[in-house]
Coordinates of C-alpha atoms and ligand atoms in Angstrom, one line a residue:
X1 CA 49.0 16.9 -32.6
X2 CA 50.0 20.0 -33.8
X3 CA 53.0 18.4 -35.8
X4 CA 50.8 15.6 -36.9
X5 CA 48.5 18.3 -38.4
X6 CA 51.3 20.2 -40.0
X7 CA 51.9 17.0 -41.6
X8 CA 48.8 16.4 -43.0
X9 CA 49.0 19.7 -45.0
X10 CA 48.1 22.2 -42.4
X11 CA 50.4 24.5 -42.6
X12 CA 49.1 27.4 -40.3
X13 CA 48.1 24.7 -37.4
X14 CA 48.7 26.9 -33.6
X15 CA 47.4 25.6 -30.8
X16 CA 44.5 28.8 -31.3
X17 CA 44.1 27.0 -34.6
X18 CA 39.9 26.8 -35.0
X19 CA 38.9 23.4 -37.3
X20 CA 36.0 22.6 -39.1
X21 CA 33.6 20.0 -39.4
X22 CA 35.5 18.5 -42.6
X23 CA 39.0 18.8 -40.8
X24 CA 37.6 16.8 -37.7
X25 CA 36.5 14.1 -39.5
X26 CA 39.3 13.9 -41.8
X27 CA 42.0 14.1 -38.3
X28 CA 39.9 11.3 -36.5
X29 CA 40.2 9.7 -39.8
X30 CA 44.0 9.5 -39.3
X31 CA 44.2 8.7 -35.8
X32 CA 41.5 6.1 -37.1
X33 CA 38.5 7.1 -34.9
X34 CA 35.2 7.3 -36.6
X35 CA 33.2 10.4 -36.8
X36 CA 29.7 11.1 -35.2
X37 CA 28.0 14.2 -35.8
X38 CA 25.1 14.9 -33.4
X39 CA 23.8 17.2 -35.8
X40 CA 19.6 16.4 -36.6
X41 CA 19.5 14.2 -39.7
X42 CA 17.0 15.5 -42.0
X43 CA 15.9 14.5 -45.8
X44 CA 18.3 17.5 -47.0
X45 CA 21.5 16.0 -45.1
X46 CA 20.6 12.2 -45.1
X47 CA 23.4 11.3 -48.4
X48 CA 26.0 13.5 -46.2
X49 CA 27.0 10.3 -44.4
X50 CA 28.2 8.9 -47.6
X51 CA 30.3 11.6 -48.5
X52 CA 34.1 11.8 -48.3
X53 CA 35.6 14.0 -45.7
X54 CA 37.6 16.9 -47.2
X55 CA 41.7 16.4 -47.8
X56 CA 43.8 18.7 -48.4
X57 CA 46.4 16.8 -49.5
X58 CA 44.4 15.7 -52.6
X59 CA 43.3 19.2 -53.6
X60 CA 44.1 20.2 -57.3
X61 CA 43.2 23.2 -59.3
X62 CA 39.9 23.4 -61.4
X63 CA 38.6 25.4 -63.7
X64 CA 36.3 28.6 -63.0
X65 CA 32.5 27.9 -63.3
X66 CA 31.0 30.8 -65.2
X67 CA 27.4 32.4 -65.5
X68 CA 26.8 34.9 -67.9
X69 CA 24.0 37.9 -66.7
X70 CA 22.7 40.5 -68.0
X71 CA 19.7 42.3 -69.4
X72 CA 17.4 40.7 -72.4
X73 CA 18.7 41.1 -75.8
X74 CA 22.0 42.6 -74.4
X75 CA 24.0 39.5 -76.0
X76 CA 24.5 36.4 -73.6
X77 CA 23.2 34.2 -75.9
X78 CA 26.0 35.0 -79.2
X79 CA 28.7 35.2 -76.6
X80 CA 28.1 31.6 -75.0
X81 CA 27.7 30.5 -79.4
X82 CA 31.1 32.7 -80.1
X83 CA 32.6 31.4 -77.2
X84 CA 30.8 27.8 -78.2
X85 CA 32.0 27.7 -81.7
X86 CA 35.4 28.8 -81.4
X87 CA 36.8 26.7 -78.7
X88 CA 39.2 24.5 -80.0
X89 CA 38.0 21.3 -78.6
X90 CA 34.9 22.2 -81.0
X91 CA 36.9 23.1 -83.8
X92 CA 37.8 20.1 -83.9
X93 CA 35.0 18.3 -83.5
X94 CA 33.4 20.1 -86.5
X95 CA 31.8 22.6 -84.6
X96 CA 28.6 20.5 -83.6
X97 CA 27.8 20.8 -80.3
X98 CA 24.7 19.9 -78.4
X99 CA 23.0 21.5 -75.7
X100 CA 23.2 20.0 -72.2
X101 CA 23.2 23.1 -69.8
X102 CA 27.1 23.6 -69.7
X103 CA 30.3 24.0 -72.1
X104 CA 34.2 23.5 -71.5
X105 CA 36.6 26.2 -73.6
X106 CA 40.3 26.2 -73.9
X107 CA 41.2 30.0 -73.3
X108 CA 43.3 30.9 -76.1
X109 CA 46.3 32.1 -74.5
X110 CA 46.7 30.6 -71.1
X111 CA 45.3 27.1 -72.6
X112 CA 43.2 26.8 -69.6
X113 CA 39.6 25.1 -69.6
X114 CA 36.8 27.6 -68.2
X115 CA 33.4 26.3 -67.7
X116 CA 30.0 28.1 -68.9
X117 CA 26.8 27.8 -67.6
X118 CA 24.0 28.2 -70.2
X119 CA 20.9 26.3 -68.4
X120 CA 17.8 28.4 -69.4
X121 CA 16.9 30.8 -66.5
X122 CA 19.3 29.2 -64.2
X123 CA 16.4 28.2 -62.1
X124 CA 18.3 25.3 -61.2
X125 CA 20.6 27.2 -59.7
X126 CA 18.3 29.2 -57.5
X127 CA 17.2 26.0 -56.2
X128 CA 20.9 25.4 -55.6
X129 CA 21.4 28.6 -53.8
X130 CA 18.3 28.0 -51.6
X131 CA 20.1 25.4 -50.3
X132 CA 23.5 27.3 -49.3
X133 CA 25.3 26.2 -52.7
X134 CA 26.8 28.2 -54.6
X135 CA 27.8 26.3 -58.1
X136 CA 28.8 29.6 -60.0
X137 CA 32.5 31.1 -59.6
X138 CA 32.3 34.0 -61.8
X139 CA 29.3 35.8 -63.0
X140 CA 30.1 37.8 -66.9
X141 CA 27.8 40.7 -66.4
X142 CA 26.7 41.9 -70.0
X143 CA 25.5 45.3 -70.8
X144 CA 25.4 46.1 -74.3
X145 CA 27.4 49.7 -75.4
X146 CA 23.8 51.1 -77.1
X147 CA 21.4 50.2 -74.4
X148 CA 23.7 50.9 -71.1
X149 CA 21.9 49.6 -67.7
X150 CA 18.6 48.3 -67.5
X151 CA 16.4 46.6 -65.2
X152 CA 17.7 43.2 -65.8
X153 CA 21.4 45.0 -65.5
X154 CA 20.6 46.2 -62.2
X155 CA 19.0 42.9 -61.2
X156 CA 22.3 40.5 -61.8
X157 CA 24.1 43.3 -60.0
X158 CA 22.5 42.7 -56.9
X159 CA 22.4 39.0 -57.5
X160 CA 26.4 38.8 -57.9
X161 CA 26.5 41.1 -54.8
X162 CA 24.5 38.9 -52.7
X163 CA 25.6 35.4 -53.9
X164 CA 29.4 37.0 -52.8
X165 CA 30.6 35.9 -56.7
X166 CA 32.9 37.7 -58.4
X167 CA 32.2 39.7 -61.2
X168 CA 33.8 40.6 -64.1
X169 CA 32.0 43.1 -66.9
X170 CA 31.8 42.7 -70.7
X171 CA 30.3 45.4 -72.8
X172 CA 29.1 44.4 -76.0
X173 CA 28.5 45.1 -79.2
X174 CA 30.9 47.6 -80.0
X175 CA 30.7 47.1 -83.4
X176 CA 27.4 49.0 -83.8
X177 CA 29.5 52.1 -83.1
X178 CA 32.1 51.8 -86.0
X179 CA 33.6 55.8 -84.8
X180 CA 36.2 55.0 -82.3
X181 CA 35.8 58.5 -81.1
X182 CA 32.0 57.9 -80.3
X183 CA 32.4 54.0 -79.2
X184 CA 34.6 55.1 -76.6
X185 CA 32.6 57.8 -75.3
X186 CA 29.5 55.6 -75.5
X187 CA 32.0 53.0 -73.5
X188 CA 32.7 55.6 -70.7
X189 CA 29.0 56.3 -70.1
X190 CA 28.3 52.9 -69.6
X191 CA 31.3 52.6 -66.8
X192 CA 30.2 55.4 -65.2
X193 CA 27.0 53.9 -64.9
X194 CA 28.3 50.8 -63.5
X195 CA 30.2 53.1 -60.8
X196 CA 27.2 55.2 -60.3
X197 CA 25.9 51.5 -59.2
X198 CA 28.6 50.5 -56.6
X199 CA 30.5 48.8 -59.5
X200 CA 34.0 48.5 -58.0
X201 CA 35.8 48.8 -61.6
X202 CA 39.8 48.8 -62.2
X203 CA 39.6 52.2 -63.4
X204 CA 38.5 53.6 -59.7
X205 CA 41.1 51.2 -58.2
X206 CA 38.6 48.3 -57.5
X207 CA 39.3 45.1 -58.7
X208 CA 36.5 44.5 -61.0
X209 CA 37.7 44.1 -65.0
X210 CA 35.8 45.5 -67.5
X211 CA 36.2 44.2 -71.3
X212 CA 34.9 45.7 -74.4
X213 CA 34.1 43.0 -76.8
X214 CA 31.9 42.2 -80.0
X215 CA 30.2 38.7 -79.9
X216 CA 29.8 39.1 -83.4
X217 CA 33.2 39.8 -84.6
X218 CA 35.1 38.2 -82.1
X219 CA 37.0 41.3 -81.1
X220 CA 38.4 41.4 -77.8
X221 CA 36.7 37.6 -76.9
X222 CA 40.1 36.4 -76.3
X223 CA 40.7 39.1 -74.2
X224 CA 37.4 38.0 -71.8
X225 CA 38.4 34.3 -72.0
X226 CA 42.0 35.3 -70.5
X227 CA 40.6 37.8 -67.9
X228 CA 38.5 34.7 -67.0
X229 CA 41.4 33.0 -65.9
X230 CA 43.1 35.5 -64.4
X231 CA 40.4 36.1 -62.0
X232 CA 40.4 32.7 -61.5
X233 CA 44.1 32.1 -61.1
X234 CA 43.7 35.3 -58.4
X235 CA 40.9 33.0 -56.7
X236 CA 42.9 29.6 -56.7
X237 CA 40.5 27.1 -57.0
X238 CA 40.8 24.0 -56.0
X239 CA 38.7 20.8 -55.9
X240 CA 39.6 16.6 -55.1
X241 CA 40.1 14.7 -58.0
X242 CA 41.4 11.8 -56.5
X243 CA 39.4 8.9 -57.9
X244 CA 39.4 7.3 -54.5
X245 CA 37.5 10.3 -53.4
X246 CA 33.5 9.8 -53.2
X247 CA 32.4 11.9 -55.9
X248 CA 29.8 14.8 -56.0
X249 CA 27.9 17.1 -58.0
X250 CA 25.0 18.1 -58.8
X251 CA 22.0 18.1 -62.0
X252 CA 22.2 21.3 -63.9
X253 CA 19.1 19.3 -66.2
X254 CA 17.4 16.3 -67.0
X255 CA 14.8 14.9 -69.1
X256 CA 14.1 11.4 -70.8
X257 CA 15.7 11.0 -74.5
X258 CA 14.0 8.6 -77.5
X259 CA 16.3 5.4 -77.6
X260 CA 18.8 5.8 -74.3
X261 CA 16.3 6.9 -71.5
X262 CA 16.6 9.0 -68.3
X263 CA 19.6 11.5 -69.1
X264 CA 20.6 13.9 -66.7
X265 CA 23.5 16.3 -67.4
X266 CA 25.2 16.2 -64.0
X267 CA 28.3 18.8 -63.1
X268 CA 30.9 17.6 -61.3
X269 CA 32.0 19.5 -57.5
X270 CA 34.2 16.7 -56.3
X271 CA 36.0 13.3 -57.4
X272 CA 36.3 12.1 -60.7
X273 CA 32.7 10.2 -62.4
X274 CA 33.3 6.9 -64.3
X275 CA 31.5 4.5 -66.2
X276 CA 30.5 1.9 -64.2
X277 CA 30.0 4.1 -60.8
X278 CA 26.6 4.1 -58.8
X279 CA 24.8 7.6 -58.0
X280 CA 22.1 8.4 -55.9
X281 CA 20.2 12.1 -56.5
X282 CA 16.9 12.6 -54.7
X283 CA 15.2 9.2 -55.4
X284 CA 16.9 8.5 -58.2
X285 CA 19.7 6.1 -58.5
X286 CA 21.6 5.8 -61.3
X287 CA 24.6 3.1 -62.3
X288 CA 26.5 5.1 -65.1
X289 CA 25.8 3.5 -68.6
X290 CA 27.5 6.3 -70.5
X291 CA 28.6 9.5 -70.4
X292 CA 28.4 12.4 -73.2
X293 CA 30.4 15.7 -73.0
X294 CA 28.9 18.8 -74.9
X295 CA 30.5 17.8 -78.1
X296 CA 28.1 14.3 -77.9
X297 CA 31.2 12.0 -77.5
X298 CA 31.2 9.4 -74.9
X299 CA 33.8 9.9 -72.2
X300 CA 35.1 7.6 -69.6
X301 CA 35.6 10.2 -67.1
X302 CA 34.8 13.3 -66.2
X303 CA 36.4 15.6 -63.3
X304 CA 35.4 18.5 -61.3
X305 CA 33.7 21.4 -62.7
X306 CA 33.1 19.5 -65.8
X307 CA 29.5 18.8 -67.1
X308 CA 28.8 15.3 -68.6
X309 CA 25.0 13.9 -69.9
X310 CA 24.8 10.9 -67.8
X311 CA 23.0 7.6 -69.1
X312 CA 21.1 5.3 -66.4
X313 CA 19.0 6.5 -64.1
X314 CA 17.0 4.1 -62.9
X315 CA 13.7 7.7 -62.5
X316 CA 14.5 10.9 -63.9
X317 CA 16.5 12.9 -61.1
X318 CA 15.7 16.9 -60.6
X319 CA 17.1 20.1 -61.9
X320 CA 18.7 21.3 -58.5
X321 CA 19.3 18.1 -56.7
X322 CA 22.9 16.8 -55.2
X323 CA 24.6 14.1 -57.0
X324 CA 26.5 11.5 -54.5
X325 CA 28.0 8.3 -54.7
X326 CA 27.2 5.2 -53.0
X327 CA 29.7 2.4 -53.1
X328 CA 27.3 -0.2 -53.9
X329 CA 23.8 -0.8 -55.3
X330 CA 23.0 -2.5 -51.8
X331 CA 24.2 1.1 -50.0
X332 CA 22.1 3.0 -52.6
X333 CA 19.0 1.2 -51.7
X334 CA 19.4 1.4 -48.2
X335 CA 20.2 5.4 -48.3
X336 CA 16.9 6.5 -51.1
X337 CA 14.8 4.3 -48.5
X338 CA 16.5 6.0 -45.6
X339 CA 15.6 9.3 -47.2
X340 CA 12.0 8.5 -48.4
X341 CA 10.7 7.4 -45.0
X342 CA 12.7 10.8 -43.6
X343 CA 10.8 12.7 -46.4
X344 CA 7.1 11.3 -45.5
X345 CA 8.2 12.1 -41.6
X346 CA 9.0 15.4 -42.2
X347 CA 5.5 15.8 -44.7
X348 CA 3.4 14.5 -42.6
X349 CA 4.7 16.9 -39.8
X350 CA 3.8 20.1 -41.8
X351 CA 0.4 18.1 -43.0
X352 CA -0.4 18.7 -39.5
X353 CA 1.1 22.1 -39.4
X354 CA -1.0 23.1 -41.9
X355 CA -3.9 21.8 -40.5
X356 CA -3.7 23.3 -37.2
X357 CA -3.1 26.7 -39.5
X358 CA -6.2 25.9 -41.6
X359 CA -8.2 25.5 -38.4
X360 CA -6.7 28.7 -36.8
X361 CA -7.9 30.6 -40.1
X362 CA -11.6 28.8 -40.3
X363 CA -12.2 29.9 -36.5
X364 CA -11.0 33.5 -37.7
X365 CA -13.8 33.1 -40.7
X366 CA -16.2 31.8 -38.3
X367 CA -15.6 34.4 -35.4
X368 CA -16.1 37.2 -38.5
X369 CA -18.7 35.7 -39.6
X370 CA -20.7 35.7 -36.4
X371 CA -19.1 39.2 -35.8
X372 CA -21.4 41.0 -38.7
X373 CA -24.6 40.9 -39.9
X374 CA -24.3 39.3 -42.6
X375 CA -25.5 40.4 -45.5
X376 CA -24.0 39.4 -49.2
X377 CA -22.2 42.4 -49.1
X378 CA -20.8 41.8 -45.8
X379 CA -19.9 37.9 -46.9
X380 CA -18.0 39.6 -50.2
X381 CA -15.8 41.1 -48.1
X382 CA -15.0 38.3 -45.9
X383 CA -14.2 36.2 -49.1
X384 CA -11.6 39.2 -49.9
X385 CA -9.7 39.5 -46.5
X386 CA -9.3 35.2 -46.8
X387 CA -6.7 36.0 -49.5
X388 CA -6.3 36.7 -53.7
X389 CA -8.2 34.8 -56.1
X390 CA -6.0 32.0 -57.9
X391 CA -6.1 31.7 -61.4
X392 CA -4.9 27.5 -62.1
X393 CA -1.6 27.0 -65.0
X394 CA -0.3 23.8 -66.0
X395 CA 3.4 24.0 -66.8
X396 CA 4.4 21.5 -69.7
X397 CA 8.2 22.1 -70.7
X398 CA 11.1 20.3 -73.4
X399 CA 13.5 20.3 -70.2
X400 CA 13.4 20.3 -66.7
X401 CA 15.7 23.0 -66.6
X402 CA 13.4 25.0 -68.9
X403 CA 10.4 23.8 -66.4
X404 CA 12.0 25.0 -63.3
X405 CA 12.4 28.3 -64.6
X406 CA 9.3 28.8 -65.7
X407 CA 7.5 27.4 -62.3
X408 CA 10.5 29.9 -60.8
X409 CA 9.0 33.0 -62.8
X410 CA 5.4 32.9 -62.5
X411 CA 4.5 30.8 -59.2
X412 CA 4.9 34.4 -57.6
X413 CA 3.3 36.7 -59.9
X414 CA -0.2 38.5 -59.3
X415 CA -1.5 40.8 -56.3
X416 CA -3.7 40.8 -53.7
X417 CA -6.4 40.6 -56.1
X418 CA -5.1 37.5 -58.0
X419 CA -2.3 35.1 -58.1
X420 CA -1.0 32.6 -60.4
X421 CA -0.9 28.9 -59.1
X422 CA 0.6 26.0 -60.4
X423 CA -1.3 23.2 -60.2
X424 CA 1.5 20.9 -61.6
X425 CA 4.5 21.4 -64.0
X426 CA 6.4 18.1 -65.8
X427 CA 8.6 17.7 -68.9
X428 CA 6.8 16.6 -72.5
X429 CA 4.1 17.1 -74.4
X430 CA 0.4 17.8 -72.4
X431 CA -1.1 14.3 -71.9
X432 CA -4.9 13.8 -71.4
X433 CA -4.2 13.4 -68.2
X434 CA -3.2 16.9 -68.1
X435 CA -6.3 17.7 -69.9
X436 CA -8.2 16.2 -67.3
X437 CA -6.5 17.8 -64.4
X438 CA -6.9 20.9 -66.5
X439 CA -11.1 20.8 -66.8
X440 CA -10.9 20.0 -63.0
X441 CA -9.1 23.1 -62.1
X442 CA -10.1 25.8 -64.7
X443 CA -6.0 25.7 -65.2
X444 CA -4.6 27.2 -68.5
X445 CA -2.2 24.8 -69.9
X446 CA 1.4 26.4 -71.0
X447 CA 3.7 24.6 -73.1
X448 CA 7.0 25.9 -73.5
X449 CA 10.1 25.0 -76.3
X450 CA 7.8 21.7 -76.9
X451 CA 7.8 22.0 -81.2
X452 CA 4.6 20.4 -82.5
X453 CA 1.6 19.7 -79.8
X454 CA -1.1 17.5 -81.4
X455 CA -3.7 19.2 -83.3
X456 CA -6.2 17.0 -81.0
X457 CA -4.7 18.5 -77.6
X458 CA -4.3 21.8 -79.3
X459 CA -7.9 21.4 -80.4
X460 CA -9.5 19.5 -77.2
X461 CA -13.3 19.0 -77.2
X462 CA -13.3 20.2 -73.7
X463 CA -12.3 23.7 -74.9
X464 CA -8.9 24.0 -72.4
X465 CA -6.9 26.9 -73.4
X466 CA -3.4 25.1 -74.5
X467 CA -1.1 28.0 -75.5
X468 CA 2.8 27.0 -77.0
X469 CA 5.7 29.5 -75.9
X470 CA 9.1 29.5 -76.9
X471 CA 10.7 32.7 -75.1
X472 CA 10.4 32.7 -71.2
X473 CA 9.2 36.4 -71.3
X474 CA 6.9 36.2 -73.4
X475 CA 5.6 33.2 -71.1
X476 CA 5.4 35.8 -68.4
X477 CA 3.3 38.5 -70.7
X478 CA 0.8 36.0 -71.0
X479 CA 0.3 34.9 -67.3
X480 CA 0.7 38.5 -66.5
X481 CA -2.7 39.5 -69.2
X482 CA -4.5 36.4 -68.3
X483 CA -4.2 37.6 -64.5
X484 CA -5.3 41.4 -65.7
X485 CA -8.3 39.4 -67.5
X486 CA -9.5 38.3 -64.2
X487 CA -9.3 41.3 -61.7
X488 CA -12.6 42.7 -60.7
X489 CA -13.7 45.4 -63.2
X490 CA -13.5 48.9 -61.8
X491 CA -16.6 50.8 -61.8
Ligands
LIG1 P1 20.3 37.7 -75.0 O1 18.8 37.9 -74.9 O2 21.0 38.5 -74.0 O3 20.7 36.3 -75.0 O4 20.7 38.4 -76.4 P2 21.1 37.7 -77.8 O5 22.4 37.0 -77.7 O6 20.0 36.9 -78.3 O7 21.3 39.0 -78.7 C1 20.3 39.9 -79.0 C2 20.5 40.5 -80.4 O8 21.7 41.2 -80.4 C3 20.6 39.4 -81.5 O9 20.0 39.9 -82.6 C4 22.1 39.4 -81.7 O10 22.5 39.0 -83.0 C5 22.6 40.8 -81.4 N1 24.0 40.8 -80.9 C6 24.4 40.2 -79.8 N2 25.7 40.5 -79.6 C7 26.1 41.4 -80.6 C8 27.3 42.0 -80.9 O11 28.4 41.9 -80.3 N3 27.3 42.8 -82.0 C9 26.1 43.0 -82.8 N4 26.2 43.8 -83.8 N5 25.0 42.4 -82.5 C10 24.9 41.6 -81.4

């Protein structure tokens, strides 16, 4: 056996030699035995049955997946354009690119393709990581040369130290210090901050780069976009991109275009996507009608850590969700049915969990109640100890990237005073359903990146506060103040 594995591309196989799941199935593959996992089959794992076991032999390198991070107003924004706008592929396009959550660039030197993420507040991909996936190879960490760290600096460090990514750091705008004397003093501050923060840079003989660059001017770009692929040469990644391979991947957004339909801009983990191929993601299932990289031109393929917009799904799938094939429509059906009635299982078994909670807490209430004597003052306090006061938003978003985010950023905002809930969130503009749901629940509607809202929803009869956003943060203020607007008044 141990031959037969050495073989198969196993080089290190010993008889102490431990396998995993993948390798199990892909050996009993070979001896051709079918695999049986005795593993519980929930609604997360149900689409794992259809996915390809893991070959070795097939593996091929891909390029890095990259996030940029960094503090607000520090500069991820102009590097992802720069980095947009001067990639050759767009060059030669005209420079006209759309946005649909990711971008491929041709490092200048090394010619290799690097992946960036741009998905507004990568909300998608803390759904991801809730899950145990990790999409992002490299996180940029950006701290401008002027401003040094801040608290969104310090924030992405300990995100890239607990998602286990590697980290490489780009300070920018060094061309607001023209003096080379004082740029490079101002540079050497902001490393020893970074140390000062457990920042394991080159210069302290850690392995962490650190690149001095300009978004503006270009300088030194080249220089991150090479460092980039270094890393990533250092990391030797590798994915399937055998077309036999069932492919995978997973929605970075999605939302519902004039003219074509559902569109959902899927990246690919595993296999190659074709025109033509059937995909299943939550409850939606999907038979590819077309596929559009970032430069808006239809492609017939698309391979592993590349990002296409992919035309018809059947509902709109979620920011988030797994991608997987399914050989036929027949299997599709059978698997989103399969999962549904899994789904309403596991609901209805914390319905009753919650009920048996609910009850719990009402006997608490009661037993108080009988407890004191109760006078009003007495009952106030009761009210309190039961938990905050809610105050009711309705999240209306362009994207359901942008949605997520926003859902992400203010469902857990407020004290033990008040608390923001969201009563529901959905792409497009408010509806009069909204509206409705909005007079029911006192709920504050908030539109973000939506353009022009009707004068008539803007201006409803009913009075409902509909307020338009186009910057996350300044989302937040607003929740945050309308929260402040309903604490108790101190006397
Ligand atoms: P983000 O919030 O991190 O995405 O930051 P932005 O990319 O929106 O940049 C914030 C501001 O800094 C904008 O006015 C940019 O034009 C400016 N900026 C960003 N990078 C540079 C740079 O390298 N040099 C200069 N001079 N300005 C920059």
């Amino acid at each position: 056996m141990i031959q037969d594995l050495k073989k198969l591309g196993f080089t290190h196989a010993s008889s102490n030699y431990i396998l995993t799941k993948e390798y199990i199935e892909l050996i009993l593959q070979e001896y051709n035995y079918d695999f049986e996992s005795t593993e519980g089959i929930s609604s997360s794992n149900v689409y794992d049955e259809l996915k390809s076991p893991m070959n070795p032999r097939f593996l091929e390198p891909r390029p890095p997946i990259v996030t940029i991070m960094g503090h607000v107003d520090h500069g991820k924004t102009t590097i992802l354009d720069y980095l947009r706008k001067s990639s050759i592929v767009s060059q030669e396009h005209g420079g006209i690119t759309q946005h649909i959550g990711a971008f491929q660039c041709v490092a200048p030197i090394s010619k290799k393709l690097i992946t960036f993420l741009d998905t507004p507040g990568h909300a998608a991909f803390l759904k991801m990581r809730e899950r145990g996936a990790n999409i992002t190879d490299i996180i940029v960490l950006v701290v401008s040369v002027e401003d040094s760290i801040m608290p969104q600096t310090l924030e992405a460090i300990k995100h890239a130290k607990n998602s286990g990514n590697e980290l490489i750091v780009a300070i920018t705008k060094i061309d607001r210090i023209p003096n080379l004397k004082s740029r490079a003093q101002s540079i050497e501050k902001v490393e020893n901050s970074l140390i000062a923060n457990e920042i394991e840079l080159e210069k302290i003989g850690g392995d962490v780069q650190v690149v001095h660059i300009s978004a503006k001017t270009g300088e030194n770009m080249d220089q991150l976009e090479e460092s980039i692929i270094s890393l990533s040469d250092i990391m030797d990644l590798k994915a399937e991109k055998n077309e036999k391979t069932v492919c995978e991947g997973w929605v970075l957004e999605s939302e519902v275009k004039k003219a074509v339909g559902n569109v959902a801009t899927v990246l690919v983990k595993k296999g190659t996507m074709k025109k033509g191929d059937l995909l299943i993601s939550g409850n939606s299932i999907c038979k590819v009608r077309a596929m559009l990289n970032e430069l808006g031109s239809q492609v017939s393929k698309a391979s592993p850590s590349q990002a296409v917009e992919i035309v018809g799904w059947k509902s709109l799938p979620n920011a988030g969700d797994e991608v997987i094939q399914a050989k036929s429509e027949s299997i599709a059906k059978k698997y989103v049915a399969k999962r549904q009635h899994l789904v309403q299982e596991e609901n209805e078994s914390i319905t009753v969990e919650k009920m048996n909670d609910e009850r719990a807490a009402q006997s608490e209430v009661n037993s108080l109640n009988k407890e004191e004597e109760e006078s009003d003052e007495d009952h106030e306090q009761i009210l309190t100890e039961t938990g905050p006061k809610d105050v009711n938003f309705i999240v209306k978003a362009d994207v359901s990237g942008s949605e997520e985010a926003i859902v992400q950023s203010i469902e857990h905002l407020g004290n033990d005073e008040v608390k923001s809930k969201i009563i529901s969130s959905s792409v497009g503009i408010p509806t009069e359903n909204d509206l409705k749901m909005a007079k029911i629940t006192g709920s504050t509607i908030l539109c973000f990146n939506l353009g022009n809202v009707p004068n008539e929803i803007i201006n409803n009869k009913d009075k409902i506060a509909v307020k338009q956003f186009n910057v996350i943060y300044k989302l937040i203020e607003d929740v945050t103040e309308t929260l402040t607007d309903n604490l108790k008044p101190i006397f």
